[in-house]
Short mmCIF file of C-alpha atoms and ligand atoms in Angstrom, two decimals:
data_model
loop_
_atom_site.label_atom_id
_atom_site.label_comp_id
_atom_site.label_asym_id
_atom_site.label_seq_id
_atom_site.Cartn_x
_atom_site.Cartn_y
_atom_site.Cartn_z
CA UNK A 1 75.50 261.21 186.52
CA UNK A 2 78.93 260.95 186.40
CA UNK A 3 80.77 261.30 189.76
CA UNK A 4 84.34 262.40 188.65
CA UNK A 5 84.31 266.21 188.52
CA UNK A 6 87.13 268.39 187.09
CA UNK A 7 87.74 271.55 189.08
CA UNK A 8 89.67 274.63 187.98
CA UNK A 9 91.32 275.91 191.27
CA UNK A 10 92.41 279.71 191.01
CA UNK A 11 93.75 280.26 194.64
CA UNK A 12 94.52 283.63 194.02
CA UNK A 13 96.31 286.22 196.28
CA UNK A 14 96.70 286.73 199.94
CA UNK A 15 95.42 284.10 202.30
CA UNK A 16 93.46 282.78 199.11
CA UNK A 17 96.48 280.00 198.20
CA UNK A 18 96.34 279.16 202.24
CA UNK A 19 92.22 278.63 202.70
CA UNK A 20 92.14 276.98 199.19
CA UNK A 21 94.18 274.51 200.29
CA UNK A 22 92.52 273.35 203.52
CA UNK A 23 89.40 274.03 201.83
CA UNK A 24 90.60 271.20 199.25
CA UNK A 25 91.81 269.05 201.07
CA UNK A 26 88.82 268.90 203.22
CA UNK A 27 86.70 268.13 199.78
CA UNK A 28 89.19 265.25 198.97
CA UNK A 29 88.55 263.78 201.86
CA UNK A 30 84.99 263.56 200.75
CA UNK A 31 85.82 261.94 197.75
CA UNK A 32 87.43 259.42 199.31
CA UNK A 33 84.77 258.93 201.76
CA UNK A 34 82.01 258.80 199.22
CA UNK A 35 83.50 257.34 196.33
CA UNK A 36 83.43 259.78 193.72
CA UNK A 37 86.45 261.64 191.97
CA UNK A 38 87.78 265.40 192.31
CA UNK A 39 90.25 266.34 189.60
CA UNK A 40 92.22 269.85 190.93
CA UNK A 41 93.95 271.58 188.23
CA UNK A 42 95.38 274.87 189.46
CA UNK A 43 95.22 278.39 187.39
CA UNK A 44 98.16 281.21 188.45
CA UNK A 45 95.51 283.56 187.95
CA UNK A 46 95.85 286.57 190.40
CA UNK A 47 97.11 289.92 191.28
CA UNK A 48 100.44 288.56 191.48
CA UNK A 49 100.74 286.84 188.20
CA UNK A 50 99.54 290.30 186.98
CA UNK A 51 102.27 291.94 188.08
CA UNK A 52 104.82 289.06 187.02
CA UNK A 53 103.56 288.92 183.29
CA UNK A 54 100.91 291.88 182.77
CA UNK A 55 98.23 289.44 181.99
CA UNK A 56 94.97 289.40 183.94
CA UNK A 57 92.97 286.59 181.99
CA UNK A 58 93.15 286.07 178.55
CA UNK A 59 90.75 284.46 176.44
CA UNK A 60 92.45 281.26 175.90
CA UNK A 61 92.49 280.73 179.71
CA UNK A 62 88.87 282.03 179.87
CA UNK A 63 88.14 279.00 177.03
CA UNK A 64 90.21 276.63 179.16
CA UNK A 65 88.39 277.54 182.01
CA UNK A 66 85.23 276.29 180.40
CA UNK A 67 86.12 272.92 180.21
CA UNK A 68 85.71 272.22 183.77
CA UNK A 69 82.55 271.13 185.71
CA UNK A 70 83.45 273.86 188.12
CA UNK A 71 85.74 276.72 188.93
CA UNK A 72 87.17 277.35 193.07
CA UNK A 73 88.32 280.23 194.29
CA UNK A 74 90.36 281.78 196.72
CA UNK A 75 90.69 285.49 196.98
CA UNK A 76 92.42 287.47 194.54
CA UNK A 77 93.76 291.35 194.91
CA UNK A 78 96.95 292.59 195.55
CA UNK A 79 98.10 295.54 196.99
CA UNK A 80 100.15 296.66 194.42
CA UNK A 81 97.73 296.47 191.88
CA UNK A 82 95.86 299.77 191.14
CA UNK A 83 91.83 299.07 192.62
CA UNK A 84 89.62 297.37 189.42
CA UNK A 85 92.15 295.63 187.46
CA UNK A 86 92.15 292.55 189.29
CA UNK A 87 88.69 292.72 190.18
CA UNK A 88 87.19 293.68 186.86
CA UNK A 89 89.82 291.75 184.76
CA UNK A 90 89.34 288.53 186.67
CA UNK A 91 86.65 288.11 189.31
CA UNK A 92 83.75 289.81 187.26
CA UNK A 93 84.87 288.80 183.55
CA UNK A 94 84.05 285.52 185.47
CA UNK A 95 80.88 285.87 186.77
CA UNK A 96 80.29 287.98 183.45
CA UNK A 97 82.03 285.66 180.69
CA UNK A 98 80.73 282.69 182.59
CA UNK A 99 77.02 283.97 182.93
CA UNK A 100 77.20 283.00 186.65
CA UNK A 101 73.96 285.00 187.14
CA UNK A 102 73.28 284.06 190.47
CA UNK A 103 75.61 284.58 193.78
CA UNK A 104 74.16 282.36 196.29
CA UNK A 105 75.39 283.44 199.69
CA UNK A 106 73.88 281.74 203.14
CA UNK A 107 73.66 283.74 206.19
CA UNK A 108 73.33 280.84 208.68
CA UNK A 109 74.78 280.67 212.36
CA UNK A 110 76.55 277.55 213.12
CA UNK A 111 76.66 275.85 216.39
CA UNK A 112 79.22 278.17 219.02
CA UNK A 113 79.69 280.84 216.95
CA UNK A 114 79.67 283.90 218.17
CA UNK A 115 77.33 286.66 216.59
CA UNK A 116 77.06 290.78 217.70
CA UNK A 117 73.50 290.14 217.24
CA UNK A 118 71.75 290.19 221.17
CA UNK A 119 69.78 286.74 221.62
CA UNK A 120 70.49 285.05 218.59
CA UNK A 121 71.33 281.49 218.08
CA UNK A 122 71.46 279.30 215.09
CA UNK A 123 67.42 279.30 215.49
CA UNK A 124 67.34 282.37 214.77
CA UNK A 125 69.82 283.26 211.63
CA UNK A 126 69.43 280.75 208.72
CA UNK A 127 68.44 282.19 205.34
CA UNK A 128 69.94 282.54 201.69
CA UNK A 129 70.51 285.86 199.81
CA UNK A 130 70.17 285.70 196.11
CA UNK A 131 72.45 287.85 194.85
CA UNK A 132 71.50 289.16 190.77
CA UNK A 133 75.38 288.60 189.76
CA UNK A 134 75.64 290.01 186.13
CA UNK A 135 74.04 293.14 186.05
CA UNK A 136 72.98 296.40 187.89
CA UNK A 137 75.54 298.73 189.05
CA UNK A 138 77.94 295.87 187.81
CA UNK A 139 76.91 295.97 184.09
CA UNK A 140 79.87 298.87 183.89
CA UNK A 141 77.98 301.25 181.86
CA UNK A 142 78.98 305.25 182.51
CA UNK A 143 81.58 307.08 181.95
CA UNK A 144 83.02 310.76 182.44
CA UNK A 145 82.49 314.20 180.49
CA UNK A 146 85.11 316.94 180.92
CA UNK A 147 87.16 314.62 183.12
CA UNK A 148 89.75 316.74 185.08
CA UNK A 149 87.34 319.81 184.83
CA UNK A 150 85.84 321.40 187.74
CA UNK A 151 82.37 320.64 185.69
CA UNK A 152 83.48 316.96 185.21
CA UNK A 153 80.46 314.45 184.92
CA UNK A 154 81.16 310.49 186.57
CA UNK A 155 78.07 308.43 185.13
CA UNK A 156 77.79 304.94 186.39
CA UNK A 157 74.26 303.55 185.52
CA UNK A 158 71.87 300.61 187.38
CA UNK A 159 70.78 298.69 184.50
CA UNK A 160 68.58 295.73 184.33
CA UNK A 161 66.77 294.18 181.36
CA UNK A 162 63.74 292.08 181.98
CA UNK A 163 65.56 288.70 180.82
CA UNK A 164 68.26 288.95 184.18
CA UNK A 165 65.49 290.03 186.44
CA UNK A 166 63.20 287.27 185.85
CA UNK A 167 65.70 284.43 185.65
CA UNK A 168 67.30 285.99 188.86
CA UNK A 169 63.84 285.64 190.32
CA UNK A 170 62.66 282.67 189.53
CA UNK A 171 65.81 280.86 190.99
CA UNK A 172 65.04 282.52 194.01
CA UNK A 173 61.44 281.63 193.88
CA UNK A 174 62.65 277.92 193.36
CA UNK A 175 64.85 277.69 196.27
CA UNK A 176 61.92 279.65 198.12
CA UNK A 177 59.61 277.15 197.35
CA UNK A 178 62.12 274.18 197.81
CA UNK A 179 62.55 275.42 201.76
CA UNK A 180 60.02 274.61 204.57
CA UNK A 181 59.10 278.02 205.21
CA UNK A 182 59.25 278.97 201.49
CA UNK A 183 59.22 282.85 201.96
CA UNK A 184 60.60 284.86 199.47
CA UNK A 185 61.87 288.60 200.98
CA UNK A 186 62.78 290.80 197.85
CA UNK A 187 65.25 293.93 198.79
CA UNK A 188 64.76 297.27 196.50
CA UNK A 189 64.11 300.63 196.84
CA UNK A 190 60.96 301.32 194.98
CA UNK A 191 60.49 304.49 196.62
CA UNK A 192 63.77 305.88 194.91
CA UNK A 193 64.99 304.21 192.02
CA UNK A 194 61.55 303.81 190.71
CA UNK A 195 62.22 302.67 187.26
CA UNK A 196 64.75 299.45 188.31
CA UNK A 197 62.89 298.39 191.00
CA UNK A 198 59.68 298.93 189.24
CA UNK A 199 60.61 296.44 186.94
CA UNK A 200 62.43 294.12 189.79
CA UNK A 201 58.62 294.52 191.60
CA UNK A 202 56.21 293.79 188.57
CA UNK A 203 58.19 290.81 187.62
CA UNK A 204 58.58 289.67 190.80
CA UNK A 205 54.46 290.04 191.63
CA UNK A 206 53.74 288.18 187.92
CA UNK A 207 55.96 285.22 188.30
CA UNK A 208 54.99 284.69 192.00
CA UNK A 209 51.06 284.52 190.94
CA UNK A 210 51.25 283.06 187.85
CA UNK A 211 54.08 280.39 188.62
CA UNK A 212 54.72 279.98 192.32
CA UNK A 213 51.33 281.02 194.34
CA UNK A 214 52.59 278.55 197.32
CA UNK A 215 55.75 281.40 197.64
CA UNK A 216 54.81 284.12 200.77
CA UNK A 217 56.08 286.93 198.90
CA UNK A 218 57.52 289.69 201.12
CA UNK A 219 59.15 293.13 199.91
CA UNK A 220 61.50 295.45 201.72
CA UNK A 221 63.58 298.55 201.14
CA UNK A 222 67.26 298.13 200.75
CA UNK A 223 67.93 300.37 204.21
CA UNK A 224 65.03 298.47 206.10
CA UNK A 225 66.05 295.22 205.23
CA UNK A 226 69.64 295.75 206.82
CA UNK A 227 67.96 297.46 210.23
CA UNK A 228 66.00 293.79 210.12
CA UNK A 229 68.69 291.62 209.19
CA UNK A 230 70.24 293.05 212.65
CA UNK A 231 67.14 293.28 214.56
CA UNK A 232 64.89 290.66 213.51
CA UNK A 233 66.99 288.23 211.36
CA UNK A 234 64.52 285.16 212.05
CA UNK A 235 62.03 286.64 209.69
CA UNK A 236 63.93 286.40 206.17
CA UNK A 237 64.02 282.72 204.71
CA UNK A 238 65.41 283.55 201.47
CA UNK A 239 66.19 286.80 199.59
CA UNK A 240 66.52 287.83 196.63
CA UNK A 241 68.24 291.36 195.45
CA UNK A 242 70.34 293.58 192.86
CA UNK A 243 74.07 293.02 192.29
CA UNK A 244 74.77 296.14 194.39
CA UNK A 245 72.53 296.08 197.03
CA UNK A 246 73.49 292.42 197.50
CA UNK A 247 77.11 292.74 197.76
CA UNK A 248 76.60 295.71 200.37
CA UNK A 249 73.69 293.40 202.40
CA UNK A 250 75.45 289.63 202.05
CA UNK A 251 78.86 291.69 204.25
CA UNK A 252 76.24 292.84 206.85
CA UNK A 253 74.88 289.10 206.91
CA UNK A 254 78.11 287.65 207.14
CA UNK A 255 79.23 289.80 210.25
CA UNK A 256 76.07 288.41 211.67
CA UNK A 257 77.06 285.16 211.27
CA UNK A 258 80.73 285.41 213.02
CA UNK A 259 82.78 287.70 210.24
CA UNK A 260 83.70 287.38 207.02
CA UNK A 261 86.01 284.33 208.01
CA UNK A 262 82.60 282.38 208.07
CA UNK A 263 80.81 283.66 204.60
CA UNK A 264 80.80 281.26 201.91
CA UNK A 265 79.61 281.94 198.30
CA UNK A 266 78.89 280.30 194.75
CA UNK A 267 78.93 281.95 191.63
CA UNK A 268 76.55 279.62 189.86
CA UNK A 269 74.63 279.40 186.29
CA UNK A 270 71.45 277.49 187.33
CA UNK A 271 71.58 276.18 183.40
CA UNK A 272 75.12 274.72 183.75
CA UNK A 273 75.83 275.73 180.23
CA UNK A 274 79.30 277.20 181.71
CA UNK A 275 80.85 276.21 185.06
CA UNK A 276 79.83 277.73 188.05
CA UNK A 277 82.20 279.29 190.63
CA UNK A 278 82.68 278.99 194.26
CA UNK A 279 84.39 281.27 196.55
CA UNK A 280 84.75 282.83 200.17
CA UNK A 281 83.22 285.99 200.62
CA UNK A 282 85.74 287.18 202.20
CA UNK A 283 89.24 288.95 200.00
CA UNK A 284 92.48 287.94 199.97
CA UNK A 285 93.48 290.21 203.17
CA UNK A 286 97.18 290.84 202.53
CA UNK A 287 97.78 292.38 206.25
CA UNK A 288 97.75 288.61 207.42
CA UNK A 289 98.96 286.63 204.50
CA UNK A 290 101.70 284.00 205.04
CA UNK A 291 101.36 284.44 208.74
CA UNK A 292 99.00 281.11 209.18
CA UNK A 293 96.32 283.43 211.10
CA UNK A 294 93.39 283.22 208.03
CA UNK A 295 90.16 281.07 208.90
CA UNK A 296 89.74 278.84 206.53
CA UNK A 297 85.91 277.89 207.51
CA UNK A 298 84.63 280.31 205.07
CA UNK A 299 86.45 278.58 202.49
CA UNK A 300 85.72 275.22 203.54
CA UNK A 301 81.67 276.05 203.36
CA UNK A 302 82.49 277.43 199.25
CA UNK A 303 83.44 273.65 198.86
CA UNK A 304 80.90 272.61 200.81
CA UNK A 305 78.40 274.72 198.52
CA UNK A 306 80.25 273.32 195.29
CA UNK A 307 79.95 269.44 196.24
CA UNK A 308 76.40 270.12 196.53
CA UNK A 309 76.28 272.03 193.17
CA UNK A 310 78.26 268.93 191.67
CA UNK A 311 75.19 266.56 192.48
CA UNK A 312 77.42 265.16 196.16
CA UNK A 313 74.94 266.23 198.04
CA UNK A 314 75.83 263.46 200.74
CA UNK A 315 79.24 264.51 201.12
CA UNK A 316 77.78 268.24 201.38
CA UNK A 317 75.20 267.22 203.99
CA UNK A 318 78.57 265.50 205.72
CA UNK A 319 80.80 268.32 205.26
CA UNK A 320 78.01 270.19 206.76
CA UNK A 321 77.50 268.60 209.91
CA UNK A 322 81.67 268.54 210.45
CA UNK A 323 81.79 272.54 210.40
CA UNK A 324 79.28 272.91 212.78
CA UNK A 325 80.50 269.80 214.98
CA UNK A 326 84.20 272.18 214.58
CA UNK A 327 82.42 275.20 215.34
CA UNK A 328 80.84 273.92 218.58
CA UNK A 329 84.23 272.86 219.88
CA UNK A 330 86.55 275.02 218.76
CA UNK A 331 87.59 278.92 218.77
CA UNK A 332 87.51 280.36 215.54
CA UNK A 333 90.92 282.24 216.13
CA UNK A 334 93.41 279.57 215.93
CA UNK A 335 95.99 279.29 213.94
CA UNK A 336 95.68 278.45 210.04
CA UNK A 337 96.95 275.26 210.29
CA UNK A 338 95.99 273.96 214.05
CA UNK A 339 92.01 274.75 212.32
CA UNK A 340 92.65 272.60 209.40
CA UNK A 341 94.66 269.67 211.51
CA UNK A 342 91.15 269.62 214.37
CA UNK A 343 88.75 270.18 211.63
CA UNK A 344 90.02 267.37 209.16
CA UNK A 345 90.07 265.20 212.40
CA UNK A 346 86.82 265.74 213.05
CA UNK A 347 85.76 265.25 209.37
CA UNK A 348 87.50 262.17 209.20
CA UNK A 349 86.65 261.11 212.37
C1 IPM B 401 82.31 290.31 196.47
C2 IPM B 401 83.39 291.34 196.27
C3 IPM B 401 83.44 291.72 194.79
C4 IPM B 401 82.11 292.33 194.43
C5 IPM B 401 84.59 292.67 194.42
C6 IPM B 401 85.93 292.13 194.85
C7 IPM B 401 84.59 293.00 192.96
O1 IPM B 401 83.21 292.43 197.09
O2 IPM B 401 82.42 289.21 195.89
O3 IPM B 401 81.38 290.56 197.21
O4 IPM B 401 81.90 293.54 194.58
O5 IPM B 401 81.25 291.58 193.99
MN1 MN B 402 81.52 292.22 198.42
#
């Protein structure tokens, strides 16, 4: 395995630029640490560039980009940029272009932090959401009739072939089954949309016998499984849902586990045909950018996440144990810069 990685860095908009860099830097430091080799080459990609040049991504970029082992991320959107351009044109042509069909996001509670859940520690909130990441509500297809009409018609449809639910599922029944508890929660609404998450449910029941009968399989509605994830959030290990309902549920998890400052994602194609993409949860929050006030933790887990993905799992498992070493000691509303000075002296401590 080779151990110099190339890495397309898009910082984006907003605060993206400012966590991207400590995020970075922090995965440098790594490098150096365990002797393997990060190349950074950075994209202009962004709402910003948009409005500079009218280009979004074009598909000579979207070829460069495929050149790289992996792709980070920052947080694009602009405020001046009408809602979907940016996050169509860029962010989901990604995902899309890039068959990134999963979106891993952890929920996990790190040492100190401070959760609105009542009696919860880090005991008690640690699980993964699978995230389906090409399809669904996503997949775009819909449109209007009689648009402008008081009779106008807004179509936007939840489709799913069999092909993107079962590899969805099956990576989440392999990190199920890779995890001590290996339970597998899967997040629908059968009672409702009865021909998506028929399919999602018969595919899921087949491959679970047939392939991984060691997997507790456990189903829940879409609306239960958010009263749970506030209520009983020890009980989910990993789970595994539609692009929609996981976008809505993986916000909810991430307030549980301290805000969005503290949500980390990757965008990742298990087969590695195409790179995979790693990326805060959180968006590019133009209200505080340039005024050093962003956390960068969230976007110090992405890298975190995409050392791992690039086979460093040591300097992960490192990385790991410094953010919750900085989250036990630290307040999580300092400055941008004070964060990345204590947490890079912790990390290279
Ligand atoms: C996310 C974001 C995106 C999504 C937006 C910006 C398109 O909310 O990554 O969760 O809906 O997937
Ligand atoms: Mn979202």
């Amino acid at each position: 395995m080779s151990r110099e990685h190339n890495i397309a860095v898009i910082g984006g908009d907003g605060i993206g630029p400012e966590v991207t860099e400590v995020a970075l830097d922090a995965a440098q430091a790594q490098a150096e640490k365990f002797g393997f080799t990060l190349n950074l080459t950075d994209f202009p990609q962004s709402g910003a560039h948009y409005l500079k040049t009218g280009e979004v991504l074009n598909d000579d970029t979207l070829e460069e980009l495929k050149k790289y082992d992996a792709i980070y991320l920052g947080a694009v959107g602009h405020p001046d940029v009408k809602p979907g351009i940016i996050e169509k044109g860029l962010l989901l042509k990604l995902r899309f272009e890039l068959d990134q069909y999963i979106n891993l996001r952890p929920v996990k509670l790190y040492s100190g932090v401070e959760t609105p859940l009542k009696d919860a520690g880090p005991e008690e909130l640690d699980y993964v959401c699978v995230r389906e990441n090409t399809g669904g509500l996503y997949s775009g297809v819909g449109g209007f009739n009689m648009k402008g009409s008081k009779d106008e018609v807004a179509i936007q449809s939840m489709v799913y072939n069999r092909t993107q639910v079962e590899r969805c599922l099956r990576y989440a029944f392999e990190l199920a089954a890779s995890r001590p508890r290996k339970t597998l929660a899967m997040v629908g609404k059968t009672n409702v949309l009865t021909y998506v998450f028929d399919l999602w449910d018969r595919v899921f029941n087949e491959l679970g016998e047939k392939e991984f009968p060691e997997v507790k399989r456990e189903y829940y509605h879409v609306d239960a499984a958010c009263m749970f994830m506030v209520k009983d959030p020890r009980r989910f290990d990993v789970m595994v849902t539609s692009n929609m309902f996981g976008d809505i549920v993986t916000d909810l998890g991430a307030e549980t586990q301290g805000g969005m400052g503290m949500a980390a994602s990757g965008n990742i194609n298990p087969t590695k045909s195409t790179p995979s993409m790693f990326e805060p949860v959180h968006g590019s929050a133009p209200d505080i950018a340039g005024q050093n006030k962003a956390n960068p933790i969230a976007a110090i887990m992405s890298a975190r996440m995409m050392l791992e993905f690039l086979g460093e799992k040591e300097a992960a498992d490192d990385l790991d144990k410094a953010i919750d070493t900085y989250t036990g000691s630290n307040s999580l509303t300092q400055s941008t810069s004070e964060a990345a000075e204590k947490f890079m002296a912790i990390l290279k401590g």
